[in-house]
């Protein structure tokens, strides 16, 4: 297996790519989903500060966000890293093999999410929105645009394909982002969307959300980079024929309680979010 660099390819221009990916103006659909927080709030698993003081029950928002990012790190980030490695310019691959491997990755992630139809539906919806927005933003670069359009083609060819993690990995790989930067970016977006949902659900206010972001950032950063580094090491140690499978061989759900709660989202009588 050819060793891949962990450095960003395009230098300072990668900062602009990162800023665009995290900009709320990029219509990726993340703010339409609560990461399961809405269902958790209705079930009293998560409560706002006033409720927790009165009833002495429920997780606080920080705890839920930590669980959401931990689950994203152990389950999603290995797929982000594997897809990133396939599409990174340093991979030197491309063509039919890259497309076949990415399709296998996407189907494998779909199998992981099969037990939670809400999470599966949200993942596909956000993946479709991301690839559409990425093509609109980056298609002026012919090489990047062609790769992204191929990802979209495969996604549409599958019955319910194009999950967020594998699509995100393909996008950041095409942009030449490093393992660490891609993982931290995915963790940040997960945390940001969860805190945005908490604010709109009136569990916390916007100033407390900013403080919560700061409190959670260090631990979330550690989890994301550790998961990505582990996946990259597994890929590097495997032969080229099994590298993609090796990268996601340890992907797992580490927060089954939030996963179960999220699965009940469709049963809510009144819903603000799609998931």
CSV table of C-alpha atoms in Angstrom, one decimal:
chain,number,residue,atom,x,y,z
A,1,UNK,CA,0.0,0.0,0.0
A,2,UNK,CA,1.4,3.4,-1.0
A,3,UNK,CA,2.0,5.5,2.1
A,4,UNK,CA,-0.1,8.7,2.0
A,5,UNK,CA,0.9,12.0,3.3
A,6,UNK,CA,-0.9,13.5,6.2
A,7,UNK,CA,-0.2,17.1,5.0
A,8,UNK,CA,-2.7,19.3,3.3
A,9,UNK,CA,-2.0,19.5,-0.4
A,10,UNK,CA,-3.0,23.0,-1.3
A,11,UNK,CA,-1.4,24.9,1.6
A,12,UNK,CA,-3.2,28.1,2.7
A,13,UNK,CA,-6.0,27.5,0.2
A,14,UNK,CA,-7.2,24.6,2.3
A,15,UNK,CA,-8.2,27.1,5.0
A,16,UNK,CA,-10.7,28.6,2.5
A,17,UNK,CA,-12.0,25.1,1.7
A,18,UNK,CA,-12.5,24.4,5.4
A,19,UNK,CA,-14.2,27.7,6.0
A,20,UNK,CA,-16.6,27.1,3.1
A,21,UNK,CA,-17.5,23.6,4.4
A,22,UNK,CA,-18.3,24.9,7.9
A,23,UNK,CA,-20.1,28.0,6.6
A,24,UNK,CA,-23.8,27.9,7.3
A,25,UNK,CA,-24.4,29.4,3.9
A,26,UNK,CA,-23.3,26.1,2.3
A,27,UNK,CA,-26.7,24.3,2.1
A,28,UNK,CA,-25.8,20.8,3.4
A,29,UNK,CA,-29.0,20.3,5.5
A,30,UNK,CA,-27.3,19.8,8.8
A,31,UNK,CA,-29.5,22.2,10.6
A,32,UNK,CA,-32.6,20.2,9.7
A,33,UNK,CA,-31.4,17.4,11.9
A,34,UNK,CA,-30.9,17.3,15.7
A,35,UNK,CA,-28.6,14.2,15.9
A,36,UNK,CA,-31.4,12.6,18.0
A,37,UNK,CA,-31.6,15.4,20.5
A,38,UNK,CA,-35.2,16.2,19.9
A,39,UNK,CA,-36.3,12.7,20.7
A,40,UNK,CA,-34.0,12.6,23.7
A,41,UNK,CA,-35.5,15.8,25.0
A,42,UNK,CA,-39.1,14.5,24.6
A,43,UNK,CA,-38.1,11.2,26.4
A,44,UNK,CA,-36.5,13.2,29.2
A,45,UNK,CA,-33.1,11.7,28.6
A,46,UNK,CA,-31.9,15.2,28.1
A,47,UNK,CA,-33.2,18.2,30.0
A,48,UNK,CA,-32.6,21.9,30.1
A,49,UNK,CA,-31.0,23.4,33.1
A,50,UNK,CA,-34.2,24.5,34.8
A,51,UNK,CA,-35.8,21.1,34.5
A,52,UNK,CA,-32.6,19.4,35.8
A,53,UNK,CA,-32.5,21.6,38.9
A,54,UNK,CA,-36.2,21.0,39.6
A,55,UNK,CA,-36.5,17.3,38.8
A,56,UNK,CA,-32.9,16.2,39.4
A,57,UNK,CA,-33.1,14.1,36.3
A,58,UNK,CA,-31.7,13.9,32.7
A,59,UNK,CA,-28.4,14.5,31.0
A,60,UNK,CA,-27.3,18.0,30.4
A,61,UNK,CA,-26.7,19.2,26.8
A,62,UNK,CA,-22.9,18.8,27.2
A,63,UNK,CA,-23.3,15.1,28.0
A,64,UNK,CA,-25.5,14.5,25.0
A,65,UNK,CA,-23.1,16.4,22.7
A,66,UNK,CA,-20.2,14.4,24.0
A,67,UNK,CA,-22.1,11.2,23.3
A,68,UNK,CA,-23.0,12.3,19.8
A,69,UNK,CA,-19.4,13.2,18.9
A,70,UNK,CA,-18.1,10.0,20.5
A,71,UNK,CA,-20.4,8.0,18.4
A,72,UNK,CA,-19.5,10.0,15.3
A,73,UNK,CA,-15.8,9.4,16.1
A,74,UNK,CA,-16.0,5.6,16.5
A,75,UNK,CA,-18.6,4.9,13.8
A,76,UNK,CA,-18.4,7.6,11.2
A,77,UNK,CA,-14.9,9.0,11.2
A,78,UNK,CA,-13.3,5.6,10.1
A,79,UNK,CA,-15.6,5.9,7.0
A,80,UNK,CA,-14.6,9.5,6.6
A,81,UNK,CA,-10.9,8.6,6.7
A,82,UNK,CA,-11.3,5.6,4.3
A,83,UNK,CA,-13.2,7.7,1.8
A,84,UNK,CA,-10.8,10.5,2.1
A,85,UNK,CA,-7.9,8.2,1.5
A,86,UNK,CA,-9.5,6.9,-1.7
A,87,UNK,CA,-10.0,10.4,-3.2
A,88,UNK,CA,-6.9,12.2,-1.9
A,89,UNK,CA,-4.5,13.3,-4.7
A,90,UNK,CA,-1.6,11.4,-2.9
A,91,UNK,CA,-3.5,8.1,-3.4
A,92,UNK,CA,-2.5,8.0,-7.0
A,93,UNK,CA,-5.5,5.8,-7.8
A,94,UNK,CA,-8.7,7.0,-9.3
A,95,UNK,CA,-10.9,5.5,-12.0
A,96,UNK,CA,-13.0,2.4,-11.6
A,97,UNK,CA,-11.2,1.0,-8.6
A,98,UNK,CA,-11.8,4.1,-6.6
A,99,UNK,CA,-15.5,4.2,-7.5
A,100,UNK,CA,-15.9,0.5,-6.7
A,101,UNK,CA,-14.2,0.9,-3.3
A,102,UNK,CA,-16.2,4.0,-2.4
A,103,UNK,CA,-19.4,2.2,-3.3
A,104,UNK,CA,-18.4,-0.7,-1.1
A,105,UNK,CA,-17.7,1.7,1.7
A,106,UNK,CA,-21.0,3.4,1.4
A,107,UNK,CA,-22.9,0.1,1.4
A,108,UNK,CA,-20.9,-1.0,4.5
A,109,UNK,CA,-21.9,2.1,6.3
A,110,UNK,CA,-25.5,1.6,5.3
A,111,UNK,CA,-25.4,-1.9,6.9
A,112,UNK,CA,-24.2,-0.3,10.1
A,113,UNK,CA,-27.1,2.1,10.1
A,114,UNK,CA,-29.7,-0.4,9.0
A,115,UNK,CA,-31.0,-0.8,12.6
A,116,UNK,CA,-31.8,2.9,13.0
A,117,UNK,CA,-34.0,4.0,10.1
A,118,UNK,CA,-34.1,7.6,11.3
A,119,UNK,CA,-30.3,7.9,11.4
A,120,UNK,CA,-30.0,6.0,8.1
A,121,UNK,CA,-32.5,8.4,6.4
A,122,UNK,CA,-30.8,11.5,7.8
A,123,UNK,CA,-27.4,10.3,6.7
A,124,UNK,CA,-28.5,9.8,3.1
A,125,UNK,CA,-30.4,13.1,3.1
A,126,UNK,CA,-27.4,15.1,4.4
A,127,UNK,CA,-25.0,13.2,2.1
A,128,UNK,CA,-27.1,14.1,-1.0
A,129,UNK,CA,-27.3,17.7,0.1
A,130,UNK,CA,-23.5,17.8,0.7
A,131,UNK,CA,-22.5,16.4,-2.7
A,132,UNK,CA,-24.9,18.7,-4.5
A,133,UNK,CA,-23.5,21.8,-2.6
A,134,UNK,CA,-19.9,20.6,-3.1
A,135,UNK,CA,-20.3,20.2,-6.8
A,136,UNK,CA,-21.8,23.7,-7.1
A,137,UNK,CA,-19.0,25.2,-5.0
A,138,UNK,CA,-16.0,23.3,-6.5
A,139,UNK,CA,-16.9,22.3,-10.0
A,140,UNK,CA,-14.9,25.1,-11.6
A,141,UNK,CA,-11.8,23.0,-10.8
A,142,UNK,CA,-12.3,20.4,-13.5
A,143,UNK,CA,-10.4,17.6,-11.8
A,144,UNK,CA,-12.2,18.0,-8.4
A,145,UNK,CA,-15.6,18.5,-10.1
A,146,UNK,CA,-15.2,15.3,-12.2
A,147,UNK,CA,-14.5,13.3,-9.0
A,148,UNK,CA,-17.4,14.7,-7.1
A,149,UNK,CA,-19.8,14.1,-10.0
A,150,UNK,CA,-18.7,10.5,-10.1
A,151,UNK,CA,-19.5,10.2,-6.4
A,152,UNK,CA,-22.9,11.7,-7.1
A,153,UNK,CA,-23.4,9.3,-9.9
A,154,UNK,CA,-22.7,6.3,-7.7
A,155,UNK,CA,-24.9,7.6,-5.0
A,156,UNK,CA,-27.9,7.9,-7.4
A,157,UNK,CA,-27.2,4.5,-8.8
A,158,UNK,CA,-27.6,2.9,-5.4
A,159,UNK,CA,-31.1,2.3,-4.0
A,160,UNK,CA,-30.4,4.4,-0.9
A,161,UNK,CA,-26.8,5.4,-1.1
A,162,UNK,CA,-24.6,8.4,-0.6
A,163,UNK,CA,-24.3,8.5,3.2
A,164,UNK,CA,-22.9,11.6,4.9
A,165,UNK,CA,-19.7,10.2,6.2
A,166,UNK,CA,-18.5,8.6,3.0
A,167,UNK,CA,-19.6,11.6,0.9
A,168,UNK,CA,-17.9,14.0,3.3
A,169,UNK,CA,-14.7,11.8,3.1
A,170,UNK,CA,-14.8,12.0,-0.7
A,171,UNK,CA,-15.2,15.7,-0.7
A,172,UNK,CA,-12.4,16.5,1.8
A,173,UNK,CA,-10.2,13.9,0.0
A,174,UNK,CA,-10.8,15.6,-3.4
A,175,UNK,CA,-9.9,18.9,-1.7
A,176,UNK,CA,-6.6,17.4,-0.4
A,177,UNK,CA,-7.3,17.8,3.3
A,178,UNK,CA,-5.2,15.8,5.8
A,179,UNK,CA,-6.4,13.0,8.1
A,180,UNK,CA,-6.4,15.2,11.2
A,181,UNK,CA,-8.0,18.2,9.6
A,182,UNK,CA,-10.8,16.1,8.0
A,183,UNK,CA,-11.6,14.3,11.3
A,184,UNK,CA,-11.6,17.5,13.3
A,185,UNK,CA,-13.9,19.2,10.8
A,186,UNK,CA,-16.4,16.3,10.9
A,187,UNK,CA,-16.4,16.3,14.7
A,188,UNK,CA,-16.9,20.1,14.7
A,189,UNK,CA,-19.9,19.9,12.4
A,190,UNK,CA,-21.4,17.2,14.5
A,191,UNK,CA,-21.0,19.3,17.7
A,192,UNK,CA,-22.2,22.5,16.0
A,193,UNK,CA,-25.4,21.0,14.7
A,194,UNK,CA,-26.2,19.4,18.0
A,195,UNK,CA,-25.7,22.7,19.9
A,196,UNK,CA,-27.8,24.5,17.2
A,197,UNK,CA,-30.6,22.0,17.8
A,198,UNK,CA,-30.3,22.4,21.6
A,199,UNK,CA,-30.7,26.2,21.1
A,200,UNK,CA,-33.8,25.9,18.9
A,201,UNK,CA,-35.3,23.3,21.3
A,202,UNK,CA,-34.9,25.9,24.1
A,203,UNK,CA,-32.7,23.6,26.2
A,204,UNK,CA,-30.0,26.2,26.3
A,205,UNK,CA,-29.6,29.7,25.1
A,206,UNK,CA,-27.2,30.9,22.4
A,207,UNK,CA,-24.6,32.2,24.9
A,208,UNK,CA,-24.6,28.9,26.8
A,209,UNK,CA,-24.3,27.1,23.5
A,210,UNK,CA,-21.1,29.0,22.7
A,211,UNK,CA,-19.8,28.1,26.2
A,212,UNK,CA,-20.7,24.5,25.7
A,213,UNK,CA,-18.9,24.4,22.4
A,214,UNK,CA,-15.7,25.6,24.2
A,215,UNK,CA,-16.1,23.1,27.0
A,216,UNK,CA,-16.6,20.1,24.7
A,217,UNK,CA,-14.1,21.0,22.1
A,218,UNK,CA,-11.0,19.6,23.7
A,219,UNK,CA,-12.4,16.1,24.4
A,220,UNK,CA,-14.2,16.0,21.0
A,221,UNK,CA,-11.0,16.9,19.2
A,222,UNK,CA,-9.1,14.1,21.0
A,223,UNK,CA,-11.7,11.5,20.1
A,224,UNK,CA,-11.9,12.5,16.5
A,225,UNK,CA,-8.2,12.6,15.9
A,226,UNK,CA,-7.6,9.3,17.7
A,227,UNK,CA,-10.3,7.6,15.6
A,228,UNK,CA,-9.0,8.9,12.4
A,229,UNK,CA,-5.4,8.1,13.2
A,230,UNK,CA,-6.4,4.5,14.1
A,231,UNK,CA,-8.3,4.1,10.8
A,232,UNK,CA,-5.3,5.5,8.9
A,233,UNK,CA,-2.9,3.2,10.6
A,234,UNK,CA,-5.1,0.1,9.9
A,235,UNK,CA,-5.3,1.1,6.3
A,236,UNK,CA,-1.5,1.7,6.0
A,237,UNK,CA,-0.7,-1.7,7.6
A,238,UNK,CA,-3.0,-3.7,5.3
A,239,UNK,CA,-2.2,-4.8,1.8
A,240,UNK,CA,-3.6,-2.6,-1.0
A,241,UNK,CA,-6.4,-5.1,-1.7
A,242,UNK,CA,-7.7,-5.0,1.9
A,243,UNK,CA,-6.8,-1.4,2.9
A,244,UNK,CA,-10.3,0.1,2.6
A,245,UNK,CA,-11.9,-2.8,4.6
A,246,UNK,CA,-9.1,-2.6,7.2
A,247,UNK,CA,-9.7,1.2,7.8
A,248,UNK,CA,-13.4,0.5,8.8
A,249,UNK,CA,-12.9,-2.8,10.5
A,250,UNK,CA,-13.2,-1.4,14.0
A,251,UNK,CA,-16.0,1.1,13.3
A,252,UNK,CA,-18.7,0.7,15.9
A,253,UNK,CA,-21.6,2.4,17.7
A,254,UNK,CA,-20.4,3.3,21.2
A,255,UNK,CA,-23.6,5.1,22.3
A,256,UNK,CA,-26.5,2.6,22.0
A,257,UNK,CA,-28.8,4.5,24.3
A,258,UNK,CA,-28.8,7.6,22.1
A,259,UNK,CA,-29.2,5.4,19.0
A,260,UNK,CA,-32.3,3.7,20.5
A,261,UNK,CA,-33.8,7.1,21.5
A,262,UNK,CA,-33.2,8.5,18.0
A,263,UNK,CA,-35.0,5.6,16.5
A,264,UNK,CA,-38.2,6.7,18.1
A,265,UNK,CA,-38.1,10.1,16.5
A,266,UNK,CA,-40.8,9.3,14.0
A,267,UNK,CA,-43.2,8.4,16.8
A,268,UNK,CA,-43.2,12.0,18.2
A,269,UNK,CA,-46.5,13.7,17.9
A,270,UNK,CA,-44.9,17.1,17.1
A,271,UNK,CA,-41.5,17.4,15.5
A,272,UNK,CA,-39.3,20.4,14.8
A,273,UNK,CA,-36.5,18.4,13.1
A,274,UNK,CA,-36.3,15.7,10.5
A,275,UNK,CA,-34.3,13.5,12.7
